[in-house]
Amino acid sequence: MKVLVTDPIADAGLDVLREAGHDVRTDYEIEGEDLLEEVSDANALIVRSGTEVTEAVFEAAEELVIVGRAGIGVDNIDRDAATEHGVIVANAPEGNVRAAAEHTVAMAFAAARSIPQAHARLKAGEWAKSDYLGAEVNGKTLGVVGFGRVGQEVAKKLDSLGMDIVTFDPYISEERVERIGAELVEFEECIERADFLTVHTPLTPETEDLISDEELDLLEGGYLVNCARGGVVDEDALAAKVEDGTVAGAALDVFAEEPLPEDSPLLYVDDIIVTPHLGASTEAAQENVATSTAEQVVAALQNEPVMNALNAPSIDESAFPRLEPYVELAETAGKVAAQLLDGRIESIEVTYEGDIADEDIDFVTASALKGVFAPLEWQVNAVNAPQIAEDRGVDVTESKTKQAEDFQSLISVAVSDGEDEVSVDGTLFAGNDPRIVRVDGYRVDAIPHGRMVITRNTDEPGVIGLIGTVMGNHGVNIAGMFNAREAIGGEALTVYNVDGEVPDAAREELESDERVIGVRYITLNGQS
């Protein structure tokens, strides 16, 4: 089959394609109408960031099976158009793990020993030996915010150099952390105890400016390293804290805006080291990315599972129409359950009751995991979510029963931190209309969409009125309400659909009333 490669990749990847018997065409300058003509009979397209894979490309490429992105980011690929045209989009997120970890370690050493600054002055003719008194890493504490693949690799490398490791990650089990030789702590403690702090989280609305003034004050006298994602660290705050001596130094490879603007304050503080997003720039990483992408293309062209597919369900084509609505329902139930649990997630249980139990539901379970882990990784999808659970030591169980008391089919997603558990049950009404029908055993009938508020309170007169009044005073309109209770005068649970964001002040005001046991603000469908 014809494989078109329009951005340079390592020869190792091209060799994989050719050895599989495919006709590989490379053209690294092609664009516009020429690209549309060349892709018209291609079965696979491999790109990096230089090729814009637009809807026009998919319309022109009637034979296209897969677009492989040799790297992580897929901003240059119209994934909605790909899905509409039945084309798999796959990336290579793991190929640069080792390279990114090694660059992080190198940046930590560079900051601790002022290597770039001393080098520049010596090149300029100055022997500034007395101006630089470095810090050793042996016996120091490394704080790791985000303990995914790269964070774990950094921890292993620096642990072997005599560092004590503490980490904050709400989506990893304590057993997994201890196995690596680290200690799992809360966010503020992780920063406060760190002599060196390294960040390994995706950039999401929740993590934007995660490290800002208050956090940098907790890091007093320490060093900050960010080789993960720009925007997680407040760059203005960092420049100010390093310049005034609160933070001893910093090293950054990623930035909120790239290329880094000439007026960035980071460029004018001597103890801040910057590199131009070099984390994946090693020969080995580029080969890994190329071969991983090529192997996925080969798999897709052989109708085999594509492990890093971002939009392709591993479901038999004939069963997909029946299962498709349950895929979204399971993901939503996972999102709601994860947002209701206070502790870090150590186990996930997905249960199927009724007709759905007769189906091959592996992909539905994976979608539930995707919902649970949605805030966690750069690209969490139904293909890689089970692997993420395994990497983080989260136990996943799946059970089926053909018996269903109240519904034709029911999906339950339960998450636990080892002590407390939250369960969310969902079903489909006529016309594939999704509903949340139980939360922790409380019977409700809630529409899982947009913004929701879930309250627990004592069942007594005036409480629902109080909640409505407080919401109204804070400008939040209630679109729907679904109430359930254990018994008269016992504990009640209510789900509210709301039209706007619920401010912290509204939640704090509600929880200050002794009748209100707890308030949770839930966001779905990309809302904030």
Short mmCIF file of C-alpha atoms in Angstrom, two decimals:
data_model
loop_
_atom_site.label_atom_id
_atom_site.label_comp_id
_atom_site.label_asym_id
_atom_site.label_seq_id
_atom_site.Cartn_x
_atom_site.Cartn_y
_atom_site.Cartn_z
CA MET A 1 0.00 0.00 0.00
CA LYS A 2 1.10 3.58 -0.54
CA VAL A 3 2.49 5.41 2.48
CA LEU A 4 3.15 9.13 2.00
CA VAL A 5 5.65 10.77 4.37
CA THR A 6 5.60 14.58 4.19
CA ASP A 7 7.88 15.51 7.11
CA PRO A 8 11.34 14.06 7.84
CA ILE A 9 11.46 11.03 10.12
CA ALA A 10 14.36 8.76 11.04
CA ASP A 11 15.34 6.15 8.45
CA ALA A 12 14.54 3.41 10.97
CA GLY A 13 10.85 4.23 10.60
CA LEU A 14 11.00 4.18 6.81
CA ASP A 15 12.74 0.80 6.97
CA VAL A 16 9.89 -0.66 9.06
CA LEU A 17 7.39 0.40 6.40
CA ARG A 18 9.43 -0.94 3.51
CA GLU A 19 10.12 -4.24 5.25
CA ALA A 20 6.36 -4.66 5.63
CA GLY A 21 6.09 -4.43 1.84
CA HIS A 22 4.64 -0.95 1.52
CA ASP A 23 5.38 1.62 -1.17
CA VAL A 24 6.95 4.54 0.72
CA ARG A 25 6.93 7.98 -0.94
CA THR A 26 8.74 10.87 0.75
CA ASP A 27 8.22 14.51 -0.17
CA TYR A 28 9.22 17.00 2.54
CA GLU A 29 8.38 20.17 0.60
CA ILE A 30 4.93 19.27 -0.67
CA GLU A 31 1.94 21.46 0.21
CA GLY A 32 -1.27 22.95 -1.16
CA GLU A 33 -2.77 21.42 -4.30
CA ASP A 34 0.27 19.21 -4.80
CA LEU A 35 -0.34 17.62 -1.40
CA LEU A 36 -4.01 17.02 -2.20
CA GLU A 37 -3.09 15.35 -5.49
CA GLU A 38 -0.35 13.16 -3.97
CA VAL A 39 -2.49 12.03 -1.04
CA SER A 40 -5.47 11.18 -3.24
CA ASP A 41 -4.39 7.53 -3.61
CA ALA A 42 -2.41 7.17 -0.36
CA ASN A 43 -3.41 4.55 2.19
CA ALA A 44 -1.39 6.12 5.01
CA LEU A 45 0.08 9.55 5.74
CA ILE A 46 2.93 10.19 8.17
CA VAL A 47 3.61 13.74 9.36
CA ARG A 48 5.34 15.70 12.07
CA SER A 49 4.34 19.27 12.90
CA GLY A 50 5.19 20.77 9.52
CA THR A 51 2.22 19.42 7.54
CA GLU A 52 -1.28 20.75 8.11
CA VAL A 53 -3.68 17.82 7.73
CA THR A 54 -6.91 19.70 7.09
CA GLU A 55 -10.42 18.63 6.19
CA ALA A 56 -9.49 19.22 2.53
CA VAL A 57 -6.78 16.57 2.86
CA PHE A 58 -9.26 14.01 4.18
CA GLU A 59 -11.75 14.88 1.45
CA ALA A 60 -9.08 14.34 -1.19
CA ALA A 61 -7.73 11.11 0.33
CA GLU A 62 -10.49 8.59 -0.26
CA GLU A 63 -8.17 5.60 0.33
CA LEU A 64 -6.62 6.93 3.54
CA VAL A 65 -6.71 4.55 6.51
CA ILE A 66 -4.44 6.27 9.04
CA VAL A 67 -2.54 9.47 9.73
CA GLY A 68 0.50 8.79 11.88
CA ARG A 69 1.99 11.70 13.82
CA ALA A 70 5.68 11.07 14.53
CA GLY A 71 5.55 12.74 17.93
CA ILE A 72 3.00 13.71 20.57
CA GLY A 73 1.14 16.84 19.49
CA VAL A 74 -1.64 16.55 16.91
CA ASP A 75 -2.72 20.19 16.76
CA ASN A 76 -1.91 20.21 13.04
CA ILE A 77 -4.36 17.37 12.33
CA ASP A 78 -8.12 17.95 12.05
CA ARG A 79 -9.20 15.00 14.17
CA ASP A 80 -12.92 15.71 13.78
CA ALA A 81 -12.54 15.57 10.01
CA ALA A 82 -10.47 12.41 10.34
CA THR A 83 -13.20 10.73 12.38
CA GLU A 84 -15.89 11.89 9.97
CA HIS A 85 -13.94 10.32 7.09
CA GLY A 86 -13.18 7.13 9.02
CA VAL A 87 -9.44 7.77 9.26
CA ILE A 88 -7.44 6.73 12.32
CA VAL A 89 -5.20 9.37 13.90
CA ALA A 90 -2.33 7.95 15.93
CA ASN A 91 0.68 9.52 17.62
CA ALA A 92 3.85 8.33 19.36
CA PRO A 93 3.70 9.63 22.94
CA GLU A 94 6.18 7.21 24.51
CA GLY A 95 9.12 7.51 22.14
CA ASN A 96 10.73 10.43 23.92
CA VAL A 97 10.22 9.42 27.57
CA ARG A 98 13.88 8.64 28.20
CA ALA A 99 15.09 11.71 26.29
CA ALA A 100 12.75 14.02 28.20
CA ALA A 101 13.81 12.51 31.53
CA GLU A 102 17.51 12.87 30.73
CA HIS A 103 17.06 16.49 29.66
CA THR A 104 15.23 17.17 32.92
CA VAL A 105 18.15 15.73 34.91
CA ALA A 106 20.62 17.74 32.82
CA MET A 107 18.68 20.94 33.44
CA ALA A 108 18.62 20.25 37.18
CA PHE A 109 22.40 19.93 37.21
CA ALA A 110 22.83 22.98 35.00
CA ALA A 111 20.75 25.07 37.41
CA ALA A 112 22.48 23.70 40.51
CA ARG A 113 25.99 24.35 39.20
CA SER A 114 25.33 27.45 37.04
CA ILE A 115 26.96 25.65 34.11
CA PRO A 116 25.65 27.82 31.22
CA GLN A 117 26.44 31.06 33.08
CA ALA A 118 30.00 30.01 33.93
CA HIS A 119 30.55 28.74 30.40
CA ALA A 120 29.39 32.02 28.84
CA ARG A 121 31.66 34.12 31.07
CA LEU A 122 34.69 31.92 30.43
CA LYS A 123 34.07 32.13 26.68
CA ALA A 124 33.95 35.90 27.11
CA GLY A 125 37.38 35.86 28.75
CA GLU A 126 36.40 35.92 32.45
CA TRP A 127 37.73 33.41 35.00
CA ALA A 128 34.78 33.79 37.37
CA LYS A 129 35.52 30.81 39.61
CA SER A 130 34.72 32.61 42.86
CA ASP A 131 31.32 33.83 41.60
CA TYR A 132 29.69 30.40 41.48
CA LEU A 133 29.09 28.24 44.53
CA GLY A 134 26.89 25.37 43.40
CA ALA A 135 24.55 22.97 45.16
CA GLU A 136 25.01 19.20 45.29
CA VAL A 137 22.05 16.91 44.67
CA ASN A 138 23.26 14.13 46.98
CA GLY A 139 21.25 14.16 50.21
CA LYS A 140 18.75 16.69 48.83
CA THR A 141 15.03 16.21 48.26
CA LEU A 142 13.51 16.05 44.80
CA GLY A 143 9.86 17.02 44.52
CA VAL A 144 8.06 15.59 41.47
CA VAL A 145 4.69 17.09 40.56
CA GLY A 146 3.07 14.54 38.25
CA PHE A 147 4.30 10.95 38.50
CA GLY A 148 3.65 9.60 35.02
CA ARG A 149 6.19 7.87 32.79
CA VAL A 150 8.61 10.81 32.56
CA GLY A 151 8.25 11.78 36.22
CA GLN A 152 8.96 8.21 37.30
CA GLU A 153 12.01 7.99 35.03
CA VAL A 154 13.42 11.24 36.46
CA ALA A 155 12.82 9.96 39.99
CA LYS A 156 14.66 6.70 39.30
CA LYS A 157 17.69 8.50 37.85
CA LEU A 158 18.02 11.04 40.67
CA ASP A 159 17.24 8.50 43.39
CA SER A 160 20.33 6.61 42.25
CA LEU A 161 22.34 9.80 42.79
CA GLY A 162 21.38 10.00 46.45
CA MET A 163 18.27 12.15 46.37
CA ASP A 164 15.19 11.59 48.51
CA ILE A 165 12.05 11.60 46.33
CA VAL A 166 8.64 13.00 47.24
CA THR A 167 5.83 13.26 44.73
CA PHE A 168 2.34 14.63 44.33
CA ASP A 169 -0.01 12.92 41.89
CA PRO A 170 -3.73 12.40 42.62
CA TYR A 171 -3.95 9.59 40.07
CA ILE A 172 -1.38 7.10 41.28
CA SER A 173 -1.42 4.48 44.00
CA GLU A 174 0.79 4.71 47.06
CA GLU A 175 2.00 1.15 46.41
CA ARG A 176 3.27 2.11 42.94
CA VAL A 177 5.08 5.16 44.31
CA GLU A 178 6.72 3.19 47.10
CA ARG A 179 7.85 0.52 44.64
CA ILE A 180 9.87 3.19 42.85
CA GLY A 181 11.35 4.41 46.12
CA ALA A 182 9.40 7.64 46.48
CA GLU A 183 6.98 9.04 49.07
CA LEU A 184 3.49 10.17 48.07
CA VAL A 185 2.53 13.49 49.70
CA GLU A 186 0.08 16.35 49.21
CA PHE A 187 0.76 19.17 46.76
CA GLU A 188 1.91 21.87 49.18
CA GLU A 189 4.07 19.43 51.14
CA CYS A 190 5.73 18.23 47.94
CA ILE A 191 6.80 21.78 47.10
CA GLU A 192 7.73 22.79 50.63
CA ARG A 193 10.00 19.78 51.17
CA ALA A 194 11.68 20.03 47.77
CA ASP A 195 15.19 21.35 47.27
CA PHE A 196 14.64 20.68 43.57
CA LEU A 197 11.13 20.71 42.10
CA THR A 198 10.39 19.21 38.68
CA VAL A 199 7.02 19.44 36.97
CA HIS A 200 5.57 16.67 34.78
CA THR A 201 1.89 17.46 34.23
CA PRO A 202 -0.14 18.17 31.10
CA LEU A 203 -1.38 21.70 30.47
CA THR A 204 -5.11 21.77 31.29
CA PRO A 205 -7.41 24.45 32.69
CA GLU A 206 -6.68 22.96 36.13
CA THR A 207 -2.88 23.02 35.76
CA GLU A 208 -2.43 26.38 34.04
CA ASP A 209 -0.22 28.53 36.32
CA LEU A 210 -0.21 25.62 38.79
CA ILE A 211 3.13 26.91 40.07
CA SER A 212 2.76 30.62 40.84
CA ASP A 213 3.57 33.09 43.63
CA GLU A 214 2.32 31.07 46.60
CA GLU A 215 3.90 27.84 45.41
CA LEU A 216 7.22 29.55 44.64
CA ASP A 217 7.26 30.98 48.15
CA LEU A 218 6.96 27.40 49.46
CA LEU A 219 9.99 26.49 47.33
CA GLU A 220 12.11 29.14 49.03
CA GLY A 221 15.80 28.50 48.44
CA GLY A 222 15.14 25.67 45.99
CA TYR A 223 15.40 25.13 42.24
CA LEU A 224 12.56 24.68 39.71
CA VAL A 225 12.81 22.59 36.52
CA ASN A 226 10.08 22.41 33.87
CA CYS A 227 10.64 20.27 30.77
CA ALA A 228 7.00 19.16 30.50
CA ARG A 229 4.54 21.79 29.25
CA GLY A 230 4.67 25.56 29.01
CA GLY A 231 1.96 27.40 30.92
CA VAL A 232 2.07 25.14 33.98
CA VAL A 233 4.53 27.57 35.59
CA ASP A 234 3.64 31.26 35.91
CA GLU A 235 6.64 32.68 34.05
CA ASP A 236 6.29 36.27 35.30
CA ALA A 237 6.04 35.08 38.90
CA LEU A 238 9.03 32.77 38.44
CA ALA A 239 11.21 35.53 36.99
CA ALA A 240 10.36 37.80 39.90
CA LYS A 241 10.96 35.13 42.57
CA VAL A 242 14.34 34.13 41.13
CA GLU A 243 15.42 37.73 40.71
CA ASP A 244 14.58 38.63 44.32
CA GLY A 245 16.30 35.48 45.63
CA THR A 246 13.21 33.65 46.89
CA VAL A 247 13.98 30.81 44.47
CA ALA A 248 17.65 29.93 44.00
CA GLY A 249 17.35 29.20 40.28
CA ALA A 250 15.29 27.66 37.52
CA ALA A 251 15.67 25.78 34.25
CA LEU A 252 12.94 25.68 31.62
CA ASP A 253 12.68 23.91 28.26
CA VAL A 254 9.02 24.73 27.56
CA PHE A 255 7.10 28.00 27.58
CA ALA A 256 3.58 29.36 27.44
CA GLU A 257 4.42 30.94 24.08
CA GLU A 258 6.92 29.35 21.71
CA PRO A 259 9.25 30.56 20.32
CA LEU A 260 9.94 32.46 23.54
CA PRO A 261 9.23 36.19 22.93
CA GLU A 262 12.19 38.56 23.04
CA ASP A 263 10.58 40.55 25.86
CA SER A 264 10.07 37.51 28.13
CA PRO A 265 11.31 38.30 31.66
CA LEU A 266 12.87 34.83 31.77
CA LEU A 267 15.60 36.02 29.39
CA TYR A 268 16.78 38.77 31.70
CA VAL A 269 17.30 36.89 34.96
CA ASP A 270 20.79 35.40 35.19
CA ASP A 271 19.85 32.42 37.36
CA ILE A 272 17.16 31.19 34.95
CA ILE A 273 18.37 28.75 32.27
CA VAL A 274 16.31 28.32 29.11
CA THR A 275 16.54 25.89 26.20
CA PRO A 276 14.36 25.86 23.04
CA HIS A 277 12.16 22.80 23.69
CA LEU A 278 14.95 20.24 23.31
CA GLY A 279 13.46 17.50 25.49
CA ALA A 280 12.86 15.07 22.60
CA SER A 281 15.83 16.16 20.51
CA THR A 282 18.04 13.10 20.64
CA GLU A 283 18.88 10.64 17.89
CA ALA A 284 17.48 7.73 19.88
CA ALA A 285 14.22 9.55 20.63
CA GLN A 286 13.72 10.44 17.00
CA GLU A 287 14.30 6.80 16.01
CA ASN A 288 11.88 5.59 18.68
CA VAL A 289 9.21 8.02 17.52
CA ALA A 290 9.71 7.06 13.87
CA THR A 291 9.59 3.30 14.44
CA SER A 292 6.60 3.57 16.81
CA THR A 293 4.66 5.59 14.23
CA ALA A 294 5.62 3.22 11.42
CA GLU A 295 4.57 0.15 13.45
CA GLN A 296 1.16 1.69 14.08
CA VAL A 297 0.73 2.44 10.40
CA VAL A 298 1.62 -1.16 9.56
CA ALA A 299 -0.90 -2.40 12.15
CA ALA A 300 -3.68 -0.20 10.78
CA LEU A 301 -3.04 -1.33 7.21
CA GLN A 302 -3.29 -4.93 8.44
CA ASN A 303 -6.57 -4.21 10.28
CA GLU A 304 -4.88 -4.82 13.61
CA PRO A 305 -5.32 -2.73 16.81
CA VAL A 306 -3.53 0.62 16.80
CA MET A 307 -2.24 1.14 20.33
CA ASN A 308 -1.94 4.93 20.27
CA ALA A 309 -5.02 5.65 18.21
CA LEU A 310 -6.62 8.90 19.33
CA ASN A 311 -9.97 8.45 17.64
CA ALA A 312 -10.38 4.80 16.70
CA PRO A 313 -12.43 2.40 18.85
CA SER A 314 -11.32 -1.22 18.94
CA ILE A 315 -14.85 -2.52 18.43
CA ASP A 316 -16.14 -4.86 15.77
CA GLU A 317 -17.79 -2.77 13.06
CA SER A 318 -21.11 -4.62 13.34
CA ALA A 319 -21.31 -4.07 17.12
CA PHE A 320 -20.26 -0.43 17.14
CA PRO A 321 -23.74 1.05 16.46
CA ARG A 322 -25.11 -0.79 19.51
CA LEU A 323 -22.20 0.09 21.79
CA GLU A 324 -21.44 3.65 20.70
CA PRO A 325 -23.92 5.39 23.06
CA TYR A 326 -22.67 3.29 25.98
CA VAL A 327 -19.10 4.38 25.25
CA GLU A 328 -19.99 8.01 25.95
CA LEU A 329 -22.14 7.05 28.95
CA ALA A 330 -19.30 5.07 30.54
CA GLU A 331 -16.83 7.91 29.99
CA THR A 332 -19.24 10.39 31.57
CA ALA A 333 -19.87 8.14 34.58
CA GLY A 334 -16.10 7.85 35.03
CA LYS A 335 -15.67 11.63 34.92
CA VAL A 336 -18.42 12.20 37.49
CA ALA A 337 -17.14 9.49 39.85
CA ALA A 338 -13.56 10.79 39.71
CA GLN A 339 -14.67 14.34 40.49
CA LEU A 340 -16.74 13.16 43.47
CA LEU A 341 -13.93 11.24 45.19
CA ASP A 342 -11.85 13.18 47.70
CA GLY A 343 -8.83 10.87 47.79
CA ARG A 344 -6.43 9.69 45.10
CA ILE A 345 -7.77 6.87 43.00
CA GLU A 346 -6.39 3.42 43.83
CA SER A 347 -9.03 1.18 42.25
CA ILE A 348 -11.74 1.34 39.60
CA GLU A 349 -14.60 -1.12 39.19
CA VAL A 350 -16.86 -1.14 36.13
CA THR A 351 -20.02 -3.25 36.35
CA TYR A 352 -22.48 -4.14 33.58
CA GLU A 353 -26.05 -5.32 34.21
CA GLY A 354 -28.71 -6.49 31.77
CA ASP A 355 -28.46 -6.65 27.98
CA ILE A 356 -25.17 -4.74 27.84
CA ALA A 357 -23.53 -7.67 29.66
CA ASP A 358 -23.94 -9.81 26.52
CA GLU A 359 -21.74 -7.48 24.49
CA ASP A 360 -17.97 -7.33 24.05
CA ILE A 361 -17.48 -4.37 26.36
CA ASP A 362 -13.68 -4.03 26.57
CA PHE A 363 -13.76 -0.71 24.75
CA VAL A 364 -16.63 0.54 26.93
CA THR A 365 -14.57 -0.22 30.04
CA ALA A 366 -11.61 1.56 28.49
CA SER A 367 -13.84 4.57 27.88
CA ALA A 368 -14.84 4.56 31.55
CA LEU A 369 -11.14 4.62 32.44
CA LYS A 370 -10.63 7.44 29.97
CA GLY A 371 -13.28 9.44 31.85
CA VAL A 372 -11.60 8.77 35.20
CA PHE A 373 -8.15 9.75 33.92
CA ALA A 374 -9.29 12.61 31.65
CA PRO A 375 -7.49 15.38 33.62
CA LEU A 376 -4.31 13.34 33.79
CA GLU A 377 -2.38 12.91 30.57
CA TRP A 378 -1.69 14.77 27.32
CA GLN A 379 -3.82 12.40 25.28
CA VAL A 380 -5.87 9.95 27.29
CA ASN A 381 -7.99 7.79 25.02
CA ALA A 382 -9.88 4.54 25.17
CA VAL A 383 -6.91 2.69 23.71
CA ASN A 384 -4.22 3.84 26.16
CA ALA A 385 -6.34 4.33 29.31
CA PRO A 386 -5.88 0.70 30.49
CA GLN A 387 -2.12 1.06 30.12
CA ILE A 388 -2.21 4.30 32.12
CA ALA A 389 -4.05 2.45 34.90
CA GLU A 390 -1.40 -0.28 34.86
CA ASP A 391 1.49 2.20 34.82
CA ARG A 392 0.04 3.99 37.84
CA GLY A 393 -0.77 0.89 39.84
CA VAL A 394 -4.54 1.46 39.79
CA ASP A 395 -6.47 -1.81 40.14
CA VAL A 396 -9.20 -2.22 37.52
CA THR A 397 -11.95 -4.83 37.79
CA GLU A 398 -14.79 -5.55 35.40
CA SER A 399 -17.88 -7.59 36.14
CA LYS A 400 -21.05 -8.59 34.30
CA THR A 401 -24.46 -9.86 35.27
CA LYS A 402 -27.43 -10.46 33.01
CA GLN A 403 -29.76 -9.60 35.87
CA ALA A 404 -30.84 -5.95 36.09
CA GLU A 405 -33.46 -4.97 38.64
CA ASP A 406 -34.78 -1.72 37.22
CA PHE A 407 -33.24 -1.14 33.79
CA GLN A 408 -32.73 -2.99 30.54
CA SER A 409 -29.03 -2.15 30.72
CA LEU A 410 -26.99 -0.44 33.43
CA ILE A 411 -23.35 0.64 33.69
CA SER A 412 -21.78 1.38 37.08
CA VAL A 413 -18.38 3.01 37.59
CA ALA A 414 -16.97 2.94 41.12
CA VAL A 415 -13.72 4.58 42.19
CA SER A 416 -11.97 4.09 45.52
CA ASP A 417 -9.00 5.50 47.40
CA GLY A 418 -8.68 2.34 49.50
CA GLU A 419 -11.04 3.56 52.19
CA ASP A 420 -13.87 5.56 50.63
CA GLU A 421 -15.71 4.65 47.43
CA VAL A 422 -17.94 6.62 45.06
CA SER A 423 -20.18 4.89 42.53
CA VAL A 424 -22.09 6.39 39.61
CA ASP A 425 -24.68 4.37 37.65
CA GLY A 426 -25.91 5.28 34.18
CA THR A 427 -28.35 3.96 31.62
CA LEU A 428 -29.89 4.88 28.28
CA PHE A 429 -33.53 5.86 27.97
CA ALA A 430 -35.48 5.59 24.73
CA GLY A 431 -33.67 7.14 21.79
CA ASN A 432 -30.26 6.55 23.38
CA ASP A 433 -30.87 9.35 25.87
CA PRO A 434 -28.16 9.07 28.60
CA ARG A 435 -29.08 9.42 32.28
CA ILE A 436 -27.30 9.17 35.62
CA VAL A 437 -29.74 7.10 37.66
CA ARG A 438 -27.82 6.41 40.88
CA VAL A 439 -25.05 8.15 42.81
CA ASP A 440 -23.71 6.14 45.75
CA GLY A 441 -26.95 4.20 45.82
CA TYR A 442 -29.19 7.29 45.81
CA ARG A 443 -31.78 7.03 43.03
CA VAL A 444 -31.74 10.12 40.78
CA ASP A 445 -32.64 10.96 37.18
CA ALA A 446 -29.97 13.42 36.10
CA ILE A 447 -28.93 14.62 32.66
CA PRO A 448 -25.12 14.19 32.44
CA HIS A 449 -24.20 17.31 30.54
CA GLY A 450 -22.44 20.63 31.05
CA ARG A 451 -22.18 21.76 34.65
CA MET A 452 -23.62 19.93 37.63
CA VAL A 453 -23.66 20.46 41.39
CA ILE A 454 -24.13 17.45 43.66
CA THR A 455 -24.98 18.14 47.29
CA ARG A 456 -25.36 15.96 50.38
CA ASN A 457 -27.47 17.38 53.18
CA THR A 458 -29.77 16.47 56.02
CA ASP A 459 -33.33 15.83 54.89
CA GLU A 460 -35.21 18.66 56.57
CA PRO A 461 -37.37 21.58 55.47
CA GLY A 462 -35.65 24.62 53.98
CA VAL A 463 -32.40 23.06 52.81
CA ILE A 464 -33.26 22.95 49.11
CA GLY A 465 -34.56 26.49 49.40
CA LEU A 466 -31.26 27.55 50.98
CA ILE A 467 -29.30 25.98 48.13
CA GLY A 468 -31.46 27.68 45.52
CA THR A 469 -31.14 31.04 47.26
CA VAL A 470 -27.36 30.85 47.58
CA MET A 471 -27.03 29.83 43.93
CA GLY A 472 -29.26 32.69 42.87
CA ASN A 473 -27.37 35.22 44.98
CA HIS A 474 -24.18 34.19 43.18
CA GLY A 475 -25.77 34.45 39.74
CA VAL A 476 -26.05 30.71 39.09
CA ASN A 477 -29.23 29.58 37.36
CA ILE A 478 -30.53 26.09 38.18
CA ALA A 479 -31.73 24.33 35.02
CA GLY A 480 -32.84 21.08 36.64
CA MET A 481 -32.93 19.31 40.00
CA PHE A 482 -33.07 15.63 40.97
CA ASN A 483 -33.46 14.76 44.66
CA ALA A 484 -33.14 11.47 46.56
CA ARG A 485 -33.00 10.51 50.24
CA GLU A 486 -32.29 7.52 52.44
CA ALA A 487 -35.30 8.02 54.66
CA ILE A 488 -37.42 10.86 56.02
CA GLY A 489 -35.18 12.97 58.20
CA GLY A 490 -32.03 11.10 57.10
CA GLU A 491 -29.42 12.11 54.56
CA ALA A 492 -30.38 13.38 51.11
CA LEU A 493 -28.47 13.77 47.84
CA THR A 494 -29.45 16.21 45.12
CA VAL A 495 -28.10 16.69 41.60
CA TYR A 496 -28.50 20.15 40.07
CA ASN A 497 -27.89 21.02 36.43
CA VAL A 498 -26.70 24.63 36.32
CA ASP A 499 -26.16 27.07 33.47
CA GLY A 500 -22.96 28.72 34.64
CA GLU A 501 -19.78 28.24 36.62
CA VAL A 502 -20.30 27.92 40.38
CA PRO A 503 -17.88 30.19 42.26
CA ASP A 504 -15.92 28.91 45.24
CA ALA A 505 -17.67 31.49 47.41
CA ALA A 506 -21.06 29.87 46.72
CA ARG A 507 -19.78 26.44 47.68
CA GLU A 508 -18.11 27.78 50.82
CA GLU A 509 -21.30 29.57 51.86
CA LEU A 510 -23.34 26.39 51.43
CA GLU A 511 -20.88 24.23 53.34
CA SER A 512 -20.84 26.71 56.22
CA ASP A 513 -24.45 25.71 56.96
CA GLU A 514 -24.50 22.74 59.35
CA ARG A 515 -27.30 21.09 57.38
CA VAL A 516 -25.13 20.85 54.25
CA ILE A 517 -22.75 17.87 54.44
CA GLY A 518 -20.88 18.45 51.19
CA VAL A 519 -20.99 20.23 47.84
CA ARG A 520 -19.33 19.03 44.63
CA TYR A 521 -19.11 21.03 41.39
CA ILE A 522 -18.89 18.71 38.35
CA THR A 523 -17.93 19.75 34.82
CA LEU A 524 -18.53 17.74 31.65
CA ASN A 525 -18.32 18.27 27.88
CA GLY A 526 -15.32 20.60 28.10
CA GLN A 527 -17.01 23.05 30.48
CA SER A 528 -15.04 24.71 33.27
#
